[in-house]
Amino acid sequence: VCGTDCSVDFIALHYYGTNATAMIEYITDFHNTFQMPIWVTEWACQDFTPTNKQCTQEETSEYMNITKTFMESAPWLERYAWFGALTDNPIHSTNDLLTDSGHITSLGQQYIGMTQEQIDQGNASSTTVSASSSPTSPITSSIPASTFTRTRTLDYLATDGGDSYPPFSISGSSRTADNSGFVGLLMKSLPALFALIYLLEVAV
């Protein structure tokens, strides 16, 4: 469509696996190879190999903590989105950010760095959040709320086929209430928007 005027602004990729170190090496290799900003548009602690050895809830929390901490610190990694924030998640349930009824899970709280009380109050003053399947051995995210320096893609804002959206979003270094669900609606409508832009370019 763009002929010889095409340009690449970033590399988008997905990663599913159960080894946090392997994921970090994988996305770092992409950056080193292409020397472009990276967007991880899907990632989760999920085994798609014939072994089918899925992560426990505690392993998933640790996997998220390690990989998310790395991605927050990498200056060339501009966006990331955990999979998934769906009320009917097609992958292993330990990755769920939402329950089947649409309520945020402990992993979802870890992902956004907010406790349930803060979510209810629309407040993100705390710097850490614990998330674990075992209350006696919590895994604490090492990412302070104040260190979010780049806008992050939050796929849980676009719940699967529903009209109700979680009442929060992240933009830059602050978390703001979004009870209207506008961000989620926008994210769901992006494919149609891109299709419209393409048709307009073809027509011209």
Coordinates of C-alpha atoms in Angstrom, one line a residue:
V1 CA 0.0 0.0 0.0
C2 CA 2.8 2.5 0.9
G3 CA 5.1 1.4 -1.9
T4 CA 8.7 2.5 -1.3
D5 CA 7.7 4.9 1.5
C6 CA 7.1 2.2 4.1
S7 CA 8.8 2.5 7.5
V8 CA 8.9 0.4 10.6
D9 CA 8.5 2.1 13.9
F10 CA 8.6 -0.9 16.3
I11 CA 8.6 -4.7 16.3
A12 CA 5.5 -6.4 17.9
L13 CA 5.8 -9.9 19.2
H14 CA 4.1 -12.5 21.4
Y15 CA 5.7 -14.8 23.9
Y16 CA 4.2 -17.9 25.6
G17 CA 6.4 -20.0 27.8
T18 CA 7.2 -21.0 31.4
N19 CA 10.8 -19.8 31.7
A20 CA 11.2 -16.1 32.5
T21 CA 14.9 -16.1 31.5
A22 CA 14.1 -17.6 28.2
M23 CA 11.5 -14.9 27.5
I24 CA 13.9 -12.1 28.4
E25 CA 16.6 -13.6 26.1
Y26 CA 14.0 -14.0 23.3
I27 CA 12.8 -10.4 23.3
T28 CA 16.3 -9.1 23.8
D29 CA 17.5 -11.0 20.8
F30 CA 14.7 -9.4 18.7
H31 CA 15.8 -6.0 19.8
N32 CA 19.5 -6.7 19.2
T33 CA 18.7 -8.1 15.7
F34 CA 16.5 -5.3 14.4
Q35 CA 17.6 -2.4 16.6
M36 CA 14.0 -1.3 16.9
P37 CA 11.7 -0.6 19.9
I38 CA 9.8 -3.7 21.0
W39 CA 6.1 -4.1 21.8
V40 CA 5.2 -7.4 23.6
T41 CA 1.5 -7.4 22.7
E42 CA 0.8 -10.8 24.3
W43 CA 2.7 -12.8 26.9
A44 CA 1.8 -15.4 29.6
C45 CA 3.1 -18.3 31.6
Q46 CA 1.7 -20.9 29.2
D47 CA 3.1 -24.1 27.8
F48 CA 1.9 -24.8 24.3
T49 CA 4.3 -27.7 23.8
P50 CA 3.2 -31.4 23.8
T51 CA 4.6 -31.6 27.4
N52 CA 1.7 -29.3 28.5
K53 CA 3.4 -28.6 31.8
Q54 CA 1.4 -25.5 33.0
C55 CA 2.5 -23.1 35.6
T56 CA 1.1 -23.1 39.1
Q57 CA -0.5 -19.9 40.4
E58 CA 2.6 -19.1 42.4
E59 CA 4.9 -19.8 39.4
T60 CA 2.7 -17.6 37.2
S61 CA 3.0 -14.7 39.7
E62 CA 6.8 -15.1 39.8
Y63 CA 7.0 -15.3 36.0
M64 CA 5.0 -12.1 35.7
N65 CA 7.1 -10.4 38.3
I66 CA 10.4 -11.2 36.7
T67 CA 9.4 -10.5 33.1
K68 CA 7.4 -7.3 33.9
T69 CA 10.3 -5.9 36.0
F70 CA 12.6 -6.5 33.1
M71 CA 10.3 -4.9 30.6
E72 CA 9.8 -1.8 32.8
S73 CA 13.6 -1.4 33.0
A74 CA 14.4 -1.9 29.3
P75 CA 14.4 1.5 27.6
W76 CA 13.7 0.0 24.2
L77 CA 10.6 -1.9 25.3
E78 CA 7.8 0.6 24.8
R79 CA 4.6 -1.5 25.4
Y80 CA 3.5 -4.8 26.9
A81 CA 0.2 -6.6 27.4
W82 CA -0.4 -9.7 29.5
F83 CA -2.8 -12.3 28.1
G84 CA -5.4 -12.3 29.2
A85 CA -8.0 -10.1 30.7
L86 CA -11.0 -12.1 29.4
T87 CA -14.0 -13.4 31.2
D88 CA -13.5 -16.7 29.3
N89 CA -9.7 -17.0 28.9
P90 CA -8.7 -19.6 26.3
I91 CA -5.4 -20.3 28.0
H92 CA -4.6 -21.8 31.4
S93 CA -6.6 -20.3 34.2
T94 CA -3.5 -19.3 36.3
N95 CA -3.0 -16.5 33.8
D96 CA -6.4 -14.9 34.3
L97 CA -6.5 -11.3 35.2
L98 CA -10.3 -11.4 35.5
T99 CA -12.6 -14.1 36.9
D100 CA -15.4 -15.5 34.8
S101 CA -17.8 -13.0 36.4
G102 CA -15.5 -10.1 35.5
H103 CA -13.9 -9.3 38.9
I104 CA -10.1 -8.7 39.1
T105 CA -8.0 -11.6 40.3
S106 CA -5.0 -11.5 42.6
L107 CA -2.8 -11.7 39.5
G108 CA -4.7 -8.8 37.9
Q109 CA -4.0 -6.8 41.1
Q110 CA -0.3 -7.7 40.8
Y111 CA -0.3 -6.7 37.1
I112 CA -1.6 -3.2 37.7
G113 CA 0.1 -2.7 41.1
M114 CA -3.1 -2.1 43.1
T115 CA -4.8 -3.8 45.9
Q116 CA -8.5 -4.5 45.8
E117 CA -9.1 -1.7 48.3
Q118 CA -7.3 0.7 46.1
I119 CA -9.3 -0.4 43.1
D120 CA -12.5 0.1 45.0
Q121 CA -11.4 3.6 46.0
G122 CA -9.8 4.5 42.7
N123 CA -6.5 5.1 44.5
A124 CA -3.0 4.0 43.7
S125 CA -0.9 5.5 46.5
S126 CA 0.7 2.2 47.6
T127 CA 3.9 1.2 45.8
T128 CA 3.7 -2.5 45.9
V129 CA 1.1 -5.3 45.9
S130 CA 1.3 -8.9 46.9
A131 CA -0.2 -11.7 44.8
S132 CA 0.0 -15.4 45.6
S133 CA -2.0 -18.5 45.8
S134 CA -0.7 -18.9 49.3
P135 CA -1.2 -16.1 51.9
T136 CA 1.7 -17.4 53.9
S137 CA 4.2 -17.0 51.1
P138 CA 3.2 -14.0 49.0
I139 CA 5.1 -12.9 45.9
T140 CA 5.5 -9.1 45.9
S141 CA 5.9 -7.1 42.8
S142 CA 9.1 -5.2 42.8
I143 CA 7.7 -2.4 40.6
P144 CA 6.7 0.7 42.5
A145 CA 3.6 2.5 41.2
S146 CA 5.7 5.7 40.8
T147 CA 8.0 4.1 38.3
F148 CA 5.5 3.6 35.5
T149 CA 7.2 6.0 33.0
R150 CA 5.7 4.7 29.7
T151 CA 2.1 4.1 28.8
R152 CA 1.3 0.4 29.0
T153 CA -1.2 -1.5 26.9
L154 CA -3.7 -3.1 29.3
D155 CA -5.7 -5.7 27.4
Y156 CA -7.9 -6.4 30.3
L157 CA -9.7 -3.1 29.7
A158 CA -11.3 -4.6 26.7
T159 CA -13.3 -7.5 28.3
D160 CA -14.4 -10.2 26.0
G161 CA -17.7 -9.2 24.4
G162 CA -19.0 -7.3 27.4
D163 CA -20.1 -3.7 28.0
S164 CA -18.6 -3.3 31.5
Y165 CA -15.0 -2.4 31.9
P166 CA -12.7 -2.3 35.0
P167 CA -12.8 1.2 36.5
F168 CA -9.1 2.1 36.0
S169 CA -6.5 2.7 33.3
I170 CA -2.9 3.5 33.2
S171 CA -1.5 6.5 31.3
G172 CA 2.1 7.7 31.7
S173 CA 3.0 7.7 35.4
S174 CA -0.5 8.0 36.8
R175 CA -3.5 5.8 37.2
T176 CA -6.8 7.4 36.5
A177 CA -10.4 6.4 36.8
D178 CA -12.2 5.4 33.6
N179 CA -15.7 4.3 34.6
S180 CA -17.0 5.0 31.1
G181 CA -15.1 2.2 29.6
F182 CA -13.9 4.5 26.9
V183 CA -10.3 3.1 26.8
G184 CA -11.6 -0.5 26.5
L185 CA -14.1 0.5 23.8
L186 CA -11.3 2.3 21.9
M187 CA -9.0 -0.7 22.1
K188 CA -11.8 -3.0 20.8
S189 CA -12.5 -0.6 17.9
L190 CA -8.9 -0.3 16.7
P191 CA -9.1 -3.1 14.1
A192 CA -12.1 -1.4 12.5
L193 CA -10.3 2.0 12.6
F194 CA -7.2 0.5 10.8
A195 CA -9.4 -1.1 8.2
L196 CA -11.1 2.3 7.5
I197 CA -7.7 4.0 7.2
Y198 CA -6.6 1.3 4.7
L199 CA -9.8 1.7 2.6
L200 CA -9.3 5.5 2.5
E201 CA -5.7 5.0 1.3
V202 CA -6.8 2.6 -1.4
A203 CA -9.6 5.0 -2.5
V204 CA -7.1 7.9 -2.8

